[in-house]
Every structure is written in C-alpha cells, then in structure tokens.
mmCIF file of C-alpha atoms in Angstrom:
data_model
loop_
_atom_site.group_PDB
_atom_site.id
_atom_site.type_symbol
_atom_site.label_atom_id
_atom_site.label_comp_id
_atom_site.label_asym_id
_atom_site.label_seq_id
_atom_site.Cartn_x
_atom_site.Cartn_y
_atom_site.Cartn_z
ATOM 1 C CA UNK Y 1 93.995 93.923 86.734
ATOM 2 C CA UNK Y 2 90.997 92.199 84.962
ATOM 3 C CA UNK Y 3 89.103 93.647 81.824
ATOM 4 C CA UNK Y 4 92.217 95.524 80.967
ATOM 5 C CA UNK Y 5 91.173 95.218 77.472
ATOM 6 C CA UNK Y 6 91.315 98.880 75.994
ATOM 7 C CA UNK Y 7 93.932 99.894 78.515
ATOM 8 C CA UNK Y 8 97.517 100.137 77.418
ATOM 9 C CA UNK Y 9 100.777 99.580 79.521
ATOM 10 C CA UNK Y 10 101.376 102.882 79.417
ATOM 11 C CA UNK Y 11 97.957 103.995 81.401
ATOM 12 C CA UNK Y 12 98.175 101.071 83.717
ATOM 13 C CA UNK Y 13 101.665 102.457 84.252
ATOM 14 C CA UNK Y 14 100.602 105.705 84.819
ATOM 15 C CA UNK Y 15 97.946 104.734 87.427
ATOM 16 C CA UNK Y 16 100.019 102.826 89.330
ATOM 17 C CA UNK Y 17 103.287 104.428 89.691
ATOM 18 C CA UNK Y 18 101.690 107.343 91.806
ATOM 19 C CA UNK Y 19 103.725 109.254 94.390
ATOM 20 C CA UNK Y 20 101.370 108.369 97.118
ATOM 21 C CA UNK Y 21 102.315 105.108 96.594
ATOM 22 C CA UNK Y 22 106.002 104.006 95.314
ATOM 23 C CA UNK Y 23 107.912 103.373 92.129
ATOM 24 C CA UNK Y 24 106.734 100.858 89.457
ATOM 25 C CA UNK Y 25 109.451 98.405 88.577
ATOM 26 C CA UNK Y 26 107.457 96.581 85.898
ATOM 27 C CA UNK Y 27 104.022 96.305 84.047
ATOM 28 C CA UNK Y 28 104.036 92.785 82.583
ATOM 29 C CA UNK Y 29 100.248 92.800 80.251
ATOM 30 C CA UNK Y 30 99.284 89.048 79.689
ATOM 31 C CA UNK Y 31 99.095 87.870 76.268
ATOM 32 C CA UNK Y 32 97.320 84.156 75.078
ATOM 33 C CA UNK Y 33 99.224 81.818 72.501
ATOM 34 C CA UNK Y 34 98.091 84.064 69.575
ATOM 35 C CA UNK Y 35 99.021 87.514 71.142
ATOM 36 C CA UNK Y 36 95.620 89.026 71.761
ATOM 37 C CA UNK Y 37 95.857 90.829 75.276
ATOM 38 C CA UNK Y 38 94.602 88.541 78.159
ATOM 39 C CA UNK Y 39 92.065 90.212 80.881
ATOM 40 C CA UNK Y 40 94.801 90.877 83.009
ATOM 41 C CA UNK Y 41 98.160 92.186 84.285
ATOM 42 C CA UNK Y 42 100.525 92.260 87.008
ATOM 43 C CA UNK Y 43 102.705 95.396 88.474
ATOM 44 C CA UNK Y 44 105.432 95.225 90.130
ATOM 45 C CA UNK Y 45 106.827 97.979 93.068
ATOM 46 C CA UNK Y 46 110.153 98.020 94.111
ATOM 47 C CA UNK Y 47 109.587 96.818 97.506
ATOM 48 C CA UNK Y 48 106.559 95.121 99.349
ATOM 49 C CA UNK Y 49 105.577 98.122 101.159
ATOM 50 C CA UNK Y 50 104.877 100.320 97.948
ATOM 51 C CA UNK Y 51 102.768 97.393 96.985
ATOM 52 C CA UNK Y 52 100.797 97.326 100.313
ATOM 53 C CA UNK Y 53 100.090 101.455 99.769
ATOM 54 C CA UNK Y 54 99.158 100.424 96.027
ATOM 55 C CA UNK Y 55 96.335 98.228 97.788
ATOM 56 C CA UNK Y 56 95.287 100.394 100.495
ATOM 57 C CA UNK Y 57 94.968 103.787 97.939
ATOM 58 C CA UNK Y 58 94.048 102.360 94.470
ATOM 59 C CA UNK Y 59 91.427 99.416 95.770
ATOM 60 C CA UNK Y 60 88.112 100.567 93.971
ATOM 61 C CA UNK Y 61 89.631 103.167 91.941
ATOM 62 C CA UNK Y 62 87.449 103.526 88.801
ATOM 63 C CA UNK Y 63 89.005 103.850 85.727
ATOM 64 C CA UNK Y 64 87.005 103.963 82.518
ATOM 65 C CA UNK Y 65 84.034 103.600 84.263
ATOM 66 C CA UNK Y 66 85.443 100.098 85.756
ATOM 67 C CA UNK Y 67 86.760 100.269 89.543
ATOM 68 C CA UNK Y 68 89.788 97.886 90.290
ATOM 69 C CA UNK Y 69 90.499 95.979 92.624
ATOM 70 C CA UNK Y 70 93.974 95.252 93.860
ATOM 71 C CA UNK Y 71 95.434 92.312 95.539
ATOM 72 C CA UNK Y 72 98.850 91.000 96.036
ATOM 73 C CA UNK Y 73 100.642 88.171 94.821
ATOM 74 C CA UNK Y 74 104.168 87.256 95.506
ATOM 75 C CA UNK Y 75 104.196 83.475 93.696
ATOM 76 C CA UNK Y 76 107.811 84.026 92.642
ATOM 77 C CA UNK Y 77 108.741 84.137 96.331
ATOM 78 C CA UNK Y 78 109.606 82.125 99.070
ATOM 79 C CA UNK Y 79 106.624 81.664 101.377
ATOM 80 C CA UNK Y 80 108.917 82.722 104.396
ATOM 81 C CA UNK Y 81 109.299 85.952 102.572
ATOM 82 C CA UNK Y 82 105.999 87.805 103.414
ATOM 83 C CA UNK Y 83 107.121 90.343 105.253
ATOM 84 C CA UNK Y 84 107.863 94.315 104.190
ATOM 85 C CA UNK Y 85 111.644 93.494 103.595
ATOM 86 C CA UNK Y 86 111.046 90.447 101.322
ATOM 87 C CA UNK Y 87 112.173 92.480 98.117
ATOM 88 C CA UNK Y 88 110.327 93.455 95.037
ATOM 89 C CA UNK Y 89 106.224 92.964 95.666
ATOM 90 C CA UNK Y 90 103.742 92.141 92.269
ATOM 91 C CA UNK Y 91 100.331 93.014 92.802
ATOM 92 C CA UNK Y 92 97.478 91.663 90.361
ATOM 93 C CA UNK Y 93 95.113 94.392 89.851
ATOM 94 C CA UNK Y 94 91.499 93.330 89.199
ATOM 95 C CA UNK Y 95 88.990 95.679 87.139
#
C-alpha cells in the first residue's frame, strides 16, 4: 500500500483481514535505514485465494480520503507456483 504514512499496522490490519475476504497472516510496514515508515507495505493471507478476494473487494477502497489499489506479489515464490494452491499469497497494496 503506498502513502501509508499516517496509517498504523493495526488499521491496515484491520482493513484487510475482512471476512469477505480471508485471514491476514502478516502486515510487514516498510521502514528506510533510519526507521522512518516507507510509503508502503505488504499483507500477507494465508493462502493465494484470500489474496485474489483481497484484490477483487478492496481495489479502490478509499481510506482517509486515499483509495488503494491492490496488486499481488508472490517474489518469495517459485514462478511455477502461481496457482490457488501455491501457499501463503502477499499482496502490495497501493494508496
């Protein structure tokens, strides 16, 4: 998610892990060399299918005034992994 600035873990958390969509395993916020929050962060759902919901229902959803936009990334996992059964999914929210 970009331009988290202002949001904490705890209200990223709270958006994401929504019964519509799945279970959040992890919020990991993105810190530079000094320890002032980065513009982004990644969430990560149990399985690739909760993370594939998380796109389809929380694309454009406006928070603060600021709608996100949510794309997958899986760079911790084997290309031939892509498909619903892969394991645990990360998505990178962008506000």
């Amino acid at each position: 998610m970009h331009n988290v600035r202002g949001l904490t873990e705890q209200v990223i958390w709270r958006i994401f892990d929504d019964p519509r969509v799945g279970r959040v395993a992890r919020v990991q916020m993105q810190t530079d060399d000094a320890g002032a929050p980065r513009n982004y962060c990644f969430v990560d759902y149990e399985d690739a299918t909760s993370a594939t919901l998380a796109i389809q229902c929380l694309d454009a959803h406006v928070v603060g005034g600021r709608s996100l936009r949510v794309e997958a990334t899986r760079a911790d996992a084997p290309p031939e992994q892509s498909d619903a059964s892969a394991g645990p999914a990360s998505l990178l929210p962008l506000l």
